[in-house]
GROMACS .gro file of C-alpha atoms in nm:
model
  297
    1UNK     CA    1 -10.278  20.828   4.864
    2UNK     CA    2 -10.319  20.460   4.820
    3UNK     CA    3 -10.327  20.261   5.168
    4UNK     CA    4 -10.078  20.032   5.292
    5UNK     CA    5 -10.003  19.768   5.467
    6UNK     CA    6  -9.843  20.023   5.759
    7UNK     CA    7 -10.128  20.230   5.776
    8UNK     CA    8 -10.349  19.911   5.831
    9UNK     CA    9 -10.141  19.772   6.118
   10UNK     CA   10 -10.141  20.119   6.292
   11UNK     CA   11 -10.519  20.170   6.286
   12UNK     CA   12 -10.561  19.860   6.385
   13UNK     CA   13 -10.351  19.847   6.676
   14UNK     CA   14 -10.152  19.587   6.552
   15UNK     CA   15  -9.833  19.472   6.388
   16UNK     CA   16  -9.794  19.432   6.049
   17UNK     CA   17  -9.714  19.108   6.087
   18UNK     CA   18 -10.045  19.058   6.244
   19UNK     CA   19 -10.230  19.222   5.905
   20UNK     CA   20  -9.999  18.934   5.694
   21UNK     CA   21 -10.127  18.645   5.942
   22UNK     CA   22 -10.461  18.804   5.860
   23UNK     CA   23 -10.397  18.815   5.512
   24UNK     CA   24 -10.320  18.459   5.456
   25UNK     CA   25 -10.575  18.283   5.708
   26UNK     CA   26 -10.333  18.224   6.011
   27UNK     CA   27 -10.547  17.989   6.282
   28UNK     CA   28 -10.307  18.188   6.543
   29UNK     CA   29 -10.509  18.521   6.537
   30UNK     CA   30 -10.766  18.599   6.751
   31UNK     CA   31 -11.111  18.643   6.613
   32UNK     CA   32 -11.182  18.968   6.747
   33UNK     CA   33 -10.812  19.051   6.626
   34UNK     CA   34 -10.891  18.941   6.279
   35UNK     CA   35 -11.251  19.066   6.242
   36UNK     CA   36 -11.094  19.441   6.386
   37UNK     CA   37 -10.819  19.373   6.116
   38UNK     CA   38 -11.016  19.321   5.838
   39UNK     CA   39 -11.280  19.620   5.934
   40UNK     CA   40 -10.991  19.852   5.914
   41UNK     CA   41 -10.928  19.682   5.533
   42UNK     CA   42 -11.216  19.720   5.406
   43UNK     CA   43 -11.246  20.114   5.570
   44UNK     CA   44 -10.932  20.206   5.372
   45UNK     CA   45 -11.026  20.031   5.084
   46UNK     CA   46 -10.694  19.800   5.110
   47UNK     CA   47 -10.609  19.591   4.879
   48UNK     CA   48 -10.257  19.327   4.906
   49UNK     CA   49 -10.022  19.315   4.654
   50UNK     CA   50 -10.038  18.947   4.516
   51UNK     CA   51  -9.673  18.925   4.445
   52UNK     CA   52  -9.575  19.028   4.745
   53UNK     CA   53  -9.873  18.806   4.930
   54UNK     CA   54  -9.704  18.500   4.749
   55UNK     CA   55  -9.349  18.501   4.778
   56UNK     CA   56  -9.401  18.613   5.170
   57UNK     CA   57  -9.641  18.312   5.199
   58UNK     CA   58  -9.629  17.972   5.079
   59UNK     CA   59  -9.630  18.118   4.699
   60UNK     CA   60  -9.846  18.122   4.422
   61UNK     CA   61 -10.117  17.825   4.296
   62UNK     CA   62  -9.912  17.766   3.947
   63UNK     CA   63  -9.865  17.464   3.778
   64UNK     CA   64  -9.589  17.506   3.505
   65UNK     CA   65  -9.667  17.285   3.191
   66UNK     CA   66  -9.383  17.237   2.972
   67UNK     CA   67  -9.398  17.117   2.556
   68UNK     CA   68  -9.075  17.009   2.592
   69UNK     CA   69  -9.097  17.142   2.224
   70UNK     CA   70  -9.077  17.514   2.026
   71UNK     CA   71  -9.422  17.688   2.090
   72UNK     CA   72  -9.437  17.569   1.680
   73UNK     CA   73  -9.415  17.248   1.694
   74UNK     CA   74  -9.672  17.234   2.017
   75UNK     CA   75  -9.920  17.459   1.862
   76UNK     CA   76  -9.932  17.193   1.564
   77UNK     CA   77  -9.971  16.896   1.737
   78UNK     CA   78 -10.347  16.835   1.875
   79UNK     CA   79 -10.251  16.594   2.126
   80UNK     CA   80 -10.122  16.866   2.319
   81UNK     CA   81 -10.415  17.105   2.289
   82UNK     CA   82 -10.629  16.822   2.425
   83UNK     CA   83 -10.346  16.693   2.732
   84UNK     CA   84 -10.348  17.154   2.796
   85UNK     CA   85 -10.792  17.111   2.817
   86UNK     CA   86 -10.789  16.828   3.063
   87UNK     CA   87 -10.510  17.000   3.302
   88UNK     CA   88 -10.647  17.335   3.304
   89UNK     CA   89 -11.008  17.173   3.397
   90UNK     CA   90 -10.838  16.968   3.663
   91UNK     CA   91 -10.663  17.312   3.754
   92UNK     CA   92 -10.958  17.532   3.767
   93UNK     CA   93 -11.165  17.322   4.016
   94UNK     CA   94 -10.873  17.317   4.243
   95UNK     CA   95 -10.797  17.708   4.215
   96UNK     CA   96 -10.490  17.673   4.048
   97UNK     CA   97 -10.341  17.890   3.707
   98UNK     CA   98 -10.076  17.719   3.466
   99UNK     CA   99  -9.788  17.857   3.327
  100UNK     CA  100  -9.717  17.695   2.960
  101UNK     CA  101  -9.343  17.694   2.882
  102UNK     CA  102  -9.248  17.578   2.517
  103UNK     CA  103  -8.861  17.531   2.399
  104UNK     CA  104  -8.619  17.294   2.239
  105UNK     CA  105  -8.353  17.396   2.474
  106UNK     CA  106  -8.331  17.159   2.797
  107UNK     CA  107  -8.101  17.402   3.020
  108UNK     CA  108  -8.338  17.715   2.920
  109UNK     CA  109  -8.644  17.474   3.092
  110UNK     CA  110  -8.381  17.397   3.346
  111UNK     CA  111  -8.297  17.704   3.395
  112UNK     CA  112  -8.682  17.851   3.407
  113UNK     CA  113  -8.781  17.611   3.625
  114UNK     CA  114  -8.602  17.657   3.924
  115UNK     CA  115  -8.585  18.029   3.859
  116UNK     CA  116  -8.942  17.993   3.966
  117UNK     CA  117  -8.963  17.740   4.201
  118UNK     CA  118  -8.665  17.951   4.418
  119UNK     CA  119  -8.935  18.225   4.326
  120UNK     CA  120  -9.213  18.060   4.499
  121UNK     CA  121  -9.450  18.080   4.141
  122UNK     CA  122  -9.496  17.725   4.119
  123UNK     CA  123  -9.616  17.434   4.335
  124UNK     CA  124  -9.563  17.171   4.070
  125UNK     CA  125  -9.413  17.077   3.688
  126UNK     CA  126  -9.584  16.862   3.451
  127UNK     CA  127  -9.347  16.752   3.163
  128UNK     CA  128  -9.584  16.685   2.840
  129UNK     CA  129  -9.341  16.439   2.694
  130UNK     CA  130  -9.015  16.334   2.816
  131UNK     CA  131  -8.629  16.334   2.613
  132UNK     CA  132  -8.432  15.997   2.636
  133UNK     CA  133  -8.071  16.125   2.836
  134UNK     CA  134  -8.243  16.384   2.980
  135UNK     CA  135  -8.087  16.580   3.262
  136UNK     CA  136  -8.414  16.736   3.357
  137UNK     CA  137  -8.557  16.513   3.616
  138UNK     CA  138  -8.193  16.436   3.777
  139UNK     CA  139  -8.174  16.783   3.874
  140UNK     CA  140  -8.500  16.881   3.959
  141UNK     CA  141  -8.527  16.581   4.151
  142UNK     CA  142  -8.369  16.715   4.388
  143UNK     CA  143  -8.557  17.036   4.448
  144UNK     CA  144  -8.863  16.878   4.648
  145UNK     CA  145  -9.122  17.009   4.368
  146UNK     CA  146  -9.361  16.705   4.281
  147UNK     CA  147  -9.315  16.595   3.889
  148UNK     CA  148  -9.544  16.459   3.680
  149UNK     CA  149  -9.419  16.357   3.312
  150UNK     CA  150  -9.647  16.246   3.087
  151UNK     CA  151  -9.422  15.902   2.940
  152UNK     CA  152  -9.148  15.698   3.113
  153UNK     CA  153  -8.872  15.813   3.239
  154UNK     CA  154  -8.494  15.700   3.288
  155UNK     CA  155  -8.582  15.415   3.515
  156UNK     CA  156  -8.247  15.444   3.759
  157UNK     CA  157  -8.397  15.757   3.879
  158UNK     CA  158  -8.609  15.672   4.187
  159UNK     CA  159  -8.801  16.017   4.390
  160UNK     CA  160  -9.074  16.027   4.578
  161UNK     CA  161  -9.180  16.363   4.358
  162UNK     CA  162  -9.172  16.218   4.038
  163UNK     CA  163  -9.468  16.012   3.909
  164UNK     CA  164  -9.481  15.916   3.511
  165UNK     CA  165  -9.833  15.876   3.326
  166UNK     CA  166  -9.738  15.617   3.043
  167UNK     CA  167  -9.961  15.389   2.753
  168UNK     CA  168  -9.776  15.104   2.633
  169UNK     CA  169  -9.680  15.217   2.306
  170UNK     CA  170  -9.428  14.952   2.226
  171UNK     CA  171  -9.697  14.679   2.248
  172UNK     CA  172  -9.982  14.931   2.099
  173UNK     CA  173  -9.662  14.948   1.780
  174UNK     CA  174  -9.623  14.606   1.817
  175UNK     CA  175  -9.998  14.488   1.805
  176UNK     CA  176 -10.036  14.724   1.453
  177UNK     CA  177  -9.749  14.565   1.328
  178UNK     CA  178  -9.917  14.226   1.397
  179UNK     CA  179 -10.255  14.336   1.269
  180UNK     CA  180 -10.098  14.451   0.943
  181UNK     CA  181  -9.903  14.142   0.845
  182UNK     CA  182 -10.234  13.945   0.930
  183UNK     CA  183 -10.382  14.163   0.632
  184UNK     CA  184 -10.146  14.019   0.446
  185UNK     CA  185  -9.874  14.377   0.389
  186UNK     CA  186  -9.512  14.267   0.443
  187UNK     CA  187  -9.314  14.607   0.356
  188UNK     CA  188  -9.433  14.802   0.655
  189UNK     CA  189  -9.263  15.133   0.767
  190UNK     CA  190  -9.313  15.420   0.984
  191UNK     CA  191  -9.275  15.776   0.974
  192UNK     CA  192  -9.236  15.878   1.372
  193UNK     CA  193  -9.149  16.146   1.599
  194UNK     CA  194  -8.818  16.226   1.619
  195UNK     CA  195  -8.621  15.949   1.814
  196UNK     CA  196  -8.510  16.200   2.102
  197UNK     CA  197  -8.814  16.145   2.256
  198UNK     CA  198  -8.863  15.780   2.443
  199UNK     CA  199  -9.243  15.800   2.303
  200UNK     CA  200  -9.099  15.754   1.921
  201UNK     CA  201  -8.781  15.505   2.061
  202UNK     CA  202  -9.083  15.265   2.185
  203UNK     CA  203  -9.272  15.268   1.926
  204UNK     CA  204  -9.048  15.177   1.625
  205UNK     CA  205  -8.884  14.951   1.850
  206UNK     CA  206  -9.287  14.763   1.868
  207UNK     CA  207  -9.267  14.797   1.511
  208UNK     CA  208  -8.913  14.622   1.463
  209UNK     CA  209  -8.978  14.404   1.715
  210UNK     CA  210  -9.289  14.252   1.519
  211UNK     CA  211  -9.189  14.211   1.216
  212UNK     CA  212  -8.818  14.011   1.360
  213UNK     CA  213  -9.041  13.815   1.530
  214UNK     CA  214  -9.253  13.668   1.185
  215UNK     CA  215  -8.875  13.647   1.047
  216UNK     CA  216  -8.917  13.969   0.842
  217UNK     CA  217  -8.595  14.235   0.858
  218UNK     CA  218  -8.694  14.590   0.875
  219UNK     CA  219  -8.574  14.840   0.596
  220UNK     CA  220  -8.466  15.095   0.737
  221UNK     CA  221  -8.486  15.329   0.466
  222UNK     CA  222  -8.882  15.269   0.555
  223UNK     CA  223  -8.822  15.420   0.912
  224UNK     CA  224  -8.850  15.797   0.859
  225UNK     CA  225  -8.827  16.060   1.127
  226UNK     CA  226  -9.130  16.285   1.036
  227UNK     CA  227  -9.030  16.630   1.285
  228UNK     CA  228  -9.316  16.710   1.504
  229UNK     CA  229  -9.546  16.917   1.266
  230UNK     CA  230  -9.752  16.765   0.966
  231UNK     CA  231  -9.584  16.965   0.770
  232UNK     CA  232  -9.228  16.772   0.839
  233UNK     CA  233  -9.444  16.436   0.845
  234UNK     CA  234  -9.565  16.479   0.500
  235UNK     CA  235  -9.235  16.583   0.342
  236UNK     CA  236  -9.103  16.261   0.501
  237UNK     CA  237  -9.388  16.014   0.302
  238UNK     CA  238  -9.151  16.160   0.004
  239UNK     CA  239  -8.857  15.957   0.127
  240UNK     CA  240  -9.026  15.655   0.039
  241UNK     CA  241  -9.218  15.712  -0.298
  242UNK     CA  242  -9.238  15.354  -0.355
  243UNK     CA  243  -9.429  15.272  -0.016
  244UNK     CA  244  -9.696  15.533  -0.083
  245UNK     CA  245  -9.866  15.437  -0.435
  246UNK     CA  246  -9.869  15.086  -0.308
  247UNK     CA  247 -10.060  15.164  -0.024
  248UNK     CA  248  -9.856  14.893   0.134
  249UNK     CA  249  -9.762  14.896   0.529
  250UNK     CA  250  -9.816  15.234   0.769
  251UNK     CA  251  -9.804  15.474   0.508
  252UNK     CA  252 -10.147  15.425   0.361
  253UNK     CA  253 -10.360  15.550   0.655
  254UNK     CA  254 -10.082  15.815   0.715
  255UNK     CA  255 -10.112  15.938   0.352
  256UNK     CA  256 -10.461  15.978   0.374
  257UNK     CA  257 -10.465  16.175   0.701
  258UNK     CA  258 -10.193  16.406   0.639
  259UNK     CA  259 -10.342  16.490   0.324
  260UNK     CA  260 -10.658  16.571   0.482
  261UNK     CA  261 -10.464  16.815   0.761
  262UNK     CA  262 -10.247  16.973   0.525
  263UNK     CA  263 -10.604  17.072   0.305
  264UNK     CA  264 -10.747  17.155   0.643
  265UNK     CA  265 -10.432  17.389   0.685
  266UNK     CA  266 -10.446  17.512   0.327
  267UNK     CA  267 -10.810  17.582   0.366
  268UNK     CA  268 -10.748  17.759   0.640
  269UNK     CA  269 -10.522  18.009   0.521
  270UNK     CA  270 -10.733  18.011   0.157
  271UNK     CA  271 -11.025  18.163   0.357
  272UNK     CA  272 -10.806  18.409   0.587
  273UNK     CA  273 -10.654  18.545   0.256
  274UNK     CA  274 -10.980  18.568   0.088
  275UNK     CA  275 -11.074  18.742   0.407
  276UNK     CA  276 -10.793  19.033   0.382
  277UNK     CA  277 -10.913  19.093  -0.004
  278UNK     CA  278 -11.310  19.108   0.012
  279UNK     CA  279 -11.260  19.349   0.305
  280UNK     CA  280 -11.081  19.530   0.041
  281UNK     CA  281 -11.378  19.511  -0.228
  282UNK     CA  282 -11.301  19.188  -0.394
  283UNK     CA  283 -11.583  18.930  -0.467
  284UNK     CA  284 -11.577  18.598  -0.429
  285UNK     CA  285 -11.747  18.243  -0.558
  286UNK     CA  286 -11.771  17.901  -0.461
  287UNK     CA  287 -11.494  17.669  -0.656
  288UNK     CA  288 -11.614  17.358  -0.807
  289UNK     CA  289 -11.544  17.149  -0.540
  290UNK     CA  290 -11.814  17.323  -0.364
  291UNK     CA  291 -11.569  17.321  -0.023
  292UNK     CA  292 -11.309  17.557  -0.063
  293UNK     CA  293 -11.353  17.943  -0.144
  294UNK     CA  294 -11.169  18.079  -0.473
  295UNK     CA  295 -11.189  18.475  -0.430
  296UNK     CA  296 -11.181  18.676  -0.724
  297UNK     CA  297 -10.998  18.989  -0.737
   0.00000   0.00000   0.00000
């Protein structure tokens, strides 16, 4: 029969509100109290349930991390892999676990989040990225949980729990802009995140902003919204054929990279399908390129 936390109190001598005190490091219990306590724990092999530990205590060590994005588009963008690494270090030295929450759907985070925060599972939210009329931080503001989104925020909301981690990227936007009329381009475009997002509102307004000031109109037709996968950002370099042979403006360097991620991503799933058929007997040989496998049935 597996102890509990009943049987520990009684052959102790003690309430069971005692063993809990125990449990969770109270400075009220005596010493002899709490060395008798845990004697009698470690007799009956006892061993607390967490959940109940945490929600009877002062809860759990969770962080929740949310994408503000589909676990799709997160899992395609690098930026968050490397913002997940540096938490999770952070986390780990200070005994604390994350929680990763990815959706499109603002009330369903809503919705989550104080779900566990009335739950006692989480100590604190960091927001990866954060939506332009968002009703997020308005209500959450409110629940005493300290914030931390990673971009600005709506600045008429003022708490004491929310702090935002921010670059500049209208002037970094406005500063390329610069740079690239210097080298002497004119037509310059962009293909950004999707304009939901103050991130992507910042930086096309750098953009716009630049080229105004040398007296140049933006086209908009050269303003694409490229999703938030390089799948969507590629398709949108199609949208403006004539900017891409020229190698004129943002699309150049753009061109080049997403070509080199969507070979990386081809490549990828040329050598797990190649894997699948020589398991099954096939053979395969280097292509000419000498960097990609071609598998021969």
């Amino acid at each position: 029969m597996k102890p509990t936390i009943q049987l520990v109190a009684k052959k102790a001598g003690v309430s069971m509100s005692t063993v809990s005190r125990v449990m969770n490091n109270h400075p009220s219990v005596l010493p002899e109290t709490r060395s008798r306590v845990l004697s009698v724990m470690k007799e009956l092999d006892y061993t607390p349930n967490q959940l109940a530990r945490g929600l009877s205590s002062n809860g759990f060590n969770n962080i929740l991390i949310i994408f503000t994005r589909s676990s799709t588009q997160a899992a395609d963008n690098p930026y968050f892999g490397n913002i997940i690494g540096s938490i999770g270090m952070v986390a780990e030295q200070n005994d604390y676990d994350m929680i990763l929450h990815s959706n499109n759907d603002e009330d369903n985070e809503i919705e989550k989040a104080v779900s566990m925060i009335n739950s006692k599972l989480i100590k604190g939210i960091v927001l990866l990225s954060s939506r332009t009329n968002s009703k997020f931080l308005e209500i959450l503001a409110g629940t005493g949980i300290p914030i931390v989104v990673i971009g600005k925020h709506n600045p008429a909301l003022q708490s004491e729990y929310i702090v935002s981690v921010d670059t500049d990227n209208y002037k970094d936007c406005y500063d390329i802009g610069d740079y690239l009329l210097q080298m002497g381009h004119t037509h310059i475009g962009c293909i950004h995140a999707p304009l939901n997002h103050y991130v992507a509102v910042d930086r096309v307004q750098g953009i716009k902003d630049c080229l105004n000031a040398h007296n140049i109109a933006p086209d908009e037709d050269s303003f694409v919204d490229g999703g938030d996968t390089v799948e969507t950002a590629y398709m949108g370099l199609t949208v403006s054929e004539r900017m891409v042979g020229g190698g004129n403006g943002l699309y150049g360097g753009a061109e080049s990279a997403l070509l080199q991620q969507a070979a990386h991503r081809r490549l990828c799933h040329r050598r797990c399908k190649g894997a699948r058929r020589l398991q099954s007997g096939a053979q395969y040989e280097p292509a000419h390129s000498g960097r990609y496998l071609r598998v021969r049935p």
